[in-house]
Coordinates of C-alpha atoms and ligand atoms in Angstrom, one line a residue:
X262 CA -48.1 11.6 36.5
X263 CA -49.1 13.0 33.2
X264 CA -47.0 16.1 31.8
X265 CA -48.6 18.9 30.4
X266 CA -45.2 19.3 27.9
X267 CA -46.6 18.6 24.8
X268 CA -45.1 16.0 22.5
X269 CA -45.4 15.3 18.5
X270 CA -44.2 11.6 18.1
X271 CA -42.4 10.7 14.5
X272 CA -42.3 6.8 14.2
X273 CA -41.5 4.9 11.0
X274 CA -39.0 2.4 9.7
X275 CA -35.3 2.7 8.7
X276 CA -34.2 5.8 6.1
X277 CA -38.0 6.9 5.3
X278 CA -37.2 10.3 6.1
X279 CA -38.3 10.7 9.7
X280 CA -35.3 11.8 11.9
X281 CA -35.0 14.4 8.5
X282 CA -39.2 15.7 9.4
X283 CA -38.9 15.2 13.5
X284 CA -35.5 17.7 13.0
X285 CA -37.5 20.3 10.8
X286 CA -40.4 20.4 13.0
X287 CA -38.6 20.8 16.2
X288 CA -36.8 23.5 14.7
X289 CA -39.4 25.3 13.3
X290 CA -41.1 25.1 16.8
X291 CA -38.3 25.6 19.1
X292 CA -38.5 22.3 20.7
X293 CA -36.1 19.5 21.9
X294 CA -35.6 16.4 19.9
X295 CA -34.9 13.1 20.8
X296 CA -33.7 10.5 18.6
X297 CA -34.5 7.3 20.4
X298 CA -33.2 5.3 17.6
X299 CA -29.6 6.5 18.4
X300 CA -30.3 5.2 22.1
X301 CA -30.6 1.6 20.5
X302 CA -27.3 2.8 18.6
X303 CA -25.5 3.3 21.5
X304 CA -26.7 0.0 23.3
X305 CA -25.3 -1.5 20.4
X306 CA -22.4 0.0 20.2
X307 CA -21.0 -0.3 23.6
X308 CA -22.0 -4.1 23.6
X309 CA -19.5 -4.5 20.4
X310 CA -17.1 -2.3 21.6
X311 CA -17.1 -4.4 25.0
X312 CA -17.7 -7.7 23.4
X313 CA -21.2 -8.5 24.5
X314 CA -22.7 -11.2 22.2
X315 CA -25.8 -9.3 20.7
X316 CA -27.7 -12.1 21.9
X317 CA -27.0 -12.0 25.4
X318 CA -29.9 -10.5 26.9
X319 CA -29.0 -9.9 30.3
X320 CA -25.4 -8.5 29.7
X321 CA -27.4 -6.3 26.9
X322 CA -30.2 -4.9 29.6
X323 CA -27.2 -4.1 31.7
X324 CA -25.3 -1.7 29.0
X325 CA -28.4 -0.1 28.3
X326 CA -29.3 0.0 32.3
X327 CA -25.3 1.5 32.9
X328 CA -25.1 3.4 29.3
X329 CA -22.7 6.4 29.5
X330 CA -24.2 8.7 26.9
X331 CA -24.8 12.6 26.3
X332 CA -26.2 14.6 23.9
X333 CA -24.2 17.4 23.1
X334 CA -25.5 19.4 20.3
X335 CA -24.5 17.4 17.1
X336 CA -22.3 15.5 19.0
X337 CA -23.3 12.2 20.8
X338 CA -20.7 11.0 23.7
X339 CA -19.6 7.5 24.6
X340 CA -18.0 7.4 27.4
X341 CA -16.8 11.1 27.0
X342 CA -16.0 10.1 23.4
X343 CA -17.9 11.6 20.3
X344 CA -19.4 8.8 18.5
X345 CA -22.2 10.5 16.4
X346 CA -20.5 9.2 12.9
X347 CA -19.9 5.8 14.2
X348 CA -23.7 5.3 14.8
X349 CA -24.6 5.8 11.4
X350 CA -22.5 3.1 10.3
X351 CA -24.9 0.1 9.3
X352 CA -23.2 -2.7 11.2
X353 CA -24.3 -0.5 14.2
X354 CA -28.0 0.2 12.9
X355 CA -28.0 -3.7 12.3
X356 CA -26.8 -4.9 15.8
X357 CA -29.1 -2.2 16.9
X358 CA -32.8 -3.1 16.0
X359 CA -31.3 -7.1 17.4
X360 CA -30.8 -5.4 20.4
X361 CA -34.1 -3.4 20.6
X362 CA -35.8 -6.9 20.7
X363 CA -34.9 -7.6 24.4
X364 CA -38.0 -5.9 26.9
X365 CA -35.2 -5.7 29.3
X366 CA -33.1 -3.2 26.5
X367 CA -36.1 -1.2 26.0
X368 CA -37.3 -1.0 29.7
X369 CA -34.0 0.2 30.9
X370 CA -34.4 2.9 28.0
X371 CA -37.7 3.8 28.7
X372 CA -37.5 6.6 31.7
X373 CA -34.2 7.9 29.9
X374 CA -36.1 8.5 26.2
X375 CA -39.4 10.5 29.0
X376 CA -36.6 12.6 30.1
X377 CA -36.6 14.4 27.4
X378 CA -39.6 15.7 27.5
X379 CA -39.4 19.4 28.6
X380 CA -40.4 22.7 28.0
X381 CA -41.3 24.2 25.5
X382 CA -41.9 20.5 24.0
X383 CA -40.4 17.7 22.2
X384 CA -40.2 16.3 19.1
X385 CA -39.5 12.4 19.5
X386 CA -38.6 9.8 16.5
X387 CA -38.5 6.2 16.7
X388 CA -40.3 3.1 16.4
X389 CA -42.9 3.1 19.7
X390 CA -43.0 7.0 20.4
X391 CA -46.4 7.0 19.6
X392 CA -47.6 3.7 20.8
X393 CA -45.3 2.9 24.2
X394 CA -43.7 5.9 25.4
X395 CA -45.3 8.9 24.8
X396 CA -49.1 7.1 24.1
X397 CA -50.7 10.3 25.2
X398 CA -48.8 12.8 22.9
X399 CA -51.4 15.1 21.6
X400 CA -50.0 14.5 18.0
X401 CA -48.6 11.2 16.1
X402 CA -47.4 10.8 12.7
X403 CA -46.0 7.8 11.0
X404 CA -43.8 7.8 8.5
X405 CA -43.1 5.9 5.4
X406 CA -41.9 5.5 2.5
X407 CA -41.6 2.6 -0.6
X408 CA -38.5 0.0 0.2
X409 CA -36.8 1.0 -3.2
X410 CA -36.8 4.7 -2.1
X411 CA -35.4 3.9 1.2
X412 CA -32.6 1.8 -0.1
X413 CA -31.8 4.5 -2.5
X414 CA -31.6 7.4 -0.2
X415 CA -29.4 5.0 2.0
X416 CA -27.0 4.1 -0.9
X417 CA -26.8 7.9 -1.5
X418 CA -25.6 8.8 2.3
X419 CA -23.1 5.5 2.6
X420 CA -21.6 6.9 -1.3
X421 CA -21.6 10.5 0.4
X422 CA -19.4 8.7 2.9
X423 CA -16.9 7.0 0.7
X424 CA -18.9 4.0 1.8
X425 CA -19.7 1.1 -0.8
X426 CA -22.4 -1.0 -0.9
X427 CA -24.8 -2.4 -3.4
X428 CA -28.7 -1.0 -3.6
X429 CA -28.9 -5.0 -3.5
X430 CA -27.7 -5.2 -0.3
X431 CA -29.0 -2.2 1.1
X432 CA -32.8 -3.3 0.2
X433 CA -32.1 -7.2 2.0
X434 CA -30.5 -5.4 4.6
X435 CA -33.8 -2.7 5.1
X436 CA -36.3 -5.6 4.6
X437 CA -34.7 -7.4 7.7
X438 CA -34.5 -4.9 9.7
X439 CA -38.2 -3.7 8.9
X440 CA -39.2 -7.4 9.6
X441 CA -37.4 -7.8 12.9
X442 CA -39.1 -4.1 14.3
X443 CA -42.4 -5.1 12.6
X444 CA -42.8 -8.6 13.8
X445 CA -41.3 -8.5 17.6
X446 CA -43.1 -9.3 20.2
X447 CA -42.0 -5.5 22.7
X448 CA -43.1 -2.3 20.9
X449 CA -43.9 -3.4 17.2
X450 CA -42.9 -0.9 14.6
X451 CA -46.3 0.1 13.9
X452 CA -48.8 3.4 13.7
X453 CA -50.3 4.5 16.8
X454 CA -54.0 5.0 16.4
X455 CA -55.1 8.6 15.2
X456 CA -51.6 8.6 13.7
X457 CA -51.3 11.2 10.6
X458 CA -49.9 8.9 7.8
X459 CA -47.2 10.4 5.4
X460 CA -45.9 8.6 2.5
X461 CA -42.2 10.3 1.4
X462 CA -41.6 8.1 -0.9
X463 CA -42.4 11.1 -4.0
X464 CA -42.5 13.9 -1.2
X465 CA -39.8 16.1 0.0
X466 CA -38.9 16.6 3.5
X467 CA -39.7 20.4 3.5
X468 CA -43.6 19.3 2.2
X469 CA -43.5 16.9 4.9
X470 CA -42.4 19.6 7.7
X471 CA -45.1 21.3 6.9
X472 CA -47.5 19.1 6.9
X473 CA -46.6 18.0 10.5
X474 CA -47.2 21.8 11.6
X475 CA -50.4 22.6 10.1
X476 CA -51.5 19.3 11.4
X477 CA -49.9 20.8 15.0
X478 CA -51.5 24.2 14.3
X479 CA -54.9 22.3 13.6
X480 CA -54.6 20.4 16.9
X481 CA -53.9 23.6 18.9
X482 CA -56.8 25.1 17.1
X483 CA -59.2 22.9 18.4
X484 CA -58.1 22.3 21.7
X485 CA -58.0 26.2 23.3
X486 CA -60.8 27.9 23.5
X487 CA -61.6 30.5 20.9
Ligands
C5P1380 O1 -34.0 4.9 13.8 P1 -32.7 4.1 13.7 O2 -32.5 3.5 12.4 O3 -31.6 4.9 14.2 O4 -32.9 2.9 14.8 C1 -32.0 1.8 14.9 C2 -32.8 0.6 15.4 O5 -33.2 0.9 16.8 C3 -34.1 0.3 14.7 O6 -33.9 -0.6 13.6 C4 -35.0 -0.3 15.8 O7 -34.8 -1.7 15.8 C5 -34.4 0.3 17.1 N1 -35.3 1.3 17.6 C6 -36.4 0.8 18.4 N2 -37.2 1.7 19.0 C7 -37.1 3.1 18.8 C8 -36.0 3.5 18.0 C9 -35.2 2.6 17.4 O8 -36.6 -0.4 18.5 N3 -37.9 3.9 19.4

């Protein structure tokens, strides 16, 4: 049945800014948020915590079907265990968009991501907000953002974290990933149609932000009737 919540879908590939805009506009609104990529995250996690091959597609569709996980404010629990830090970690994000490529991963994630979409509304970013699981949200926006940029603000997180890494491997690591969600066969990383397009790559997130809500003002605007 269709839901009269409304939803503003962020998609776009890895580090160009959208969990940053999806965050600042369900803030500014009041709404809920859902992070689908930290879903995958957690799939991926659990399967290398328990040992599942990140190949095995069965065993994977199973975690996802049997995943354990809560959002708890900033805190994201495994099992009872906070693993929010842990996901961030780019072996994680790696084994992740490998695991997203099974249907049977993303159908047993699929009810769990429309769960979240209550009152007052929800702010959802991902890869296929816009084009699979919320295809009738009233506003879409895709993100993106140059490669160099990307690998850049990456590097700058991981060196936050006492993490090092080359840009180098940071950019191959990107491009992989943005060619395994681009070119898979379930849920391509790709714009929804009507989709507002916003380049970050010289824009910062607070220009973004706004952007998104004028464009959600605009919408509002011209659906009720004056
Ligand atoms: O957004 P994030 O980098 O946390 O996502 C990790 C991986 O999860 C992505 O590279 C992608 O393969 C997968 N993903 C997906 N569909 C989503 C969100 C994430 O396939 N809606």
């Amino acid at each position: 049945m269709a839901s009269t919540v409304p939803v503003i879908t962020v998609d776009g590939p890895a580090a160009s800014g959208k969990g940053t805009i999806a965050a600042g506009v369900a803030a500014a609104l009041g709404w809920h948020l859902l992070d689908s990529g930290a879903l995958y995250r957690l799939v991926a996690l659990a399967a290398l915590e328990r040992g599942v091959a990140v190949d095995a597609a069965p065993a994977l569709a199973a975690v996802a079907a049997t995943l354990d996980a809560e959002f708890a404010g900033d805190a994201i629990l495994l099992g009872g265990r906070d693993v929010a830090a842990r996901l961030r970690d780019p072996d994680v994000g790696a084994a992740a968009s490998r695991v997203a490529v099974f249907p049977g991963v993303r159908q047993a994630l699929f009810e769990r991501q429309r769960e979240f979409r209550r009152a007052p509304g929800l702010v959802a970013d991902g890869r296929d907000m816009g084009t699979v699981v919320f295809p009738d949200a009233p506003l879409k926006v895709f993100v993106t953002a140059s490669a160099e940029e990307r690998a850049a603000r990456r590097h700058k997180q991981l060196i936050a974290k006492g993490i090092s890494v080359t840009i180098d491997s940071l950019l191959r690591e990107l491009r992989e990933r943005d060619e395994r969600d681009a070119n898979r066969a379930e849920a391509p990383l790709r714009p929804a149609p009507g989709a507002l397009l916003i380049d970050t790559t010289a824009q910062a997130a607070g220009q973004s932000i706004a952007e998104v809500l004028a464009a959600w003002r605009g919408a509002t605007a011209t659906r009720s009737p004056s």
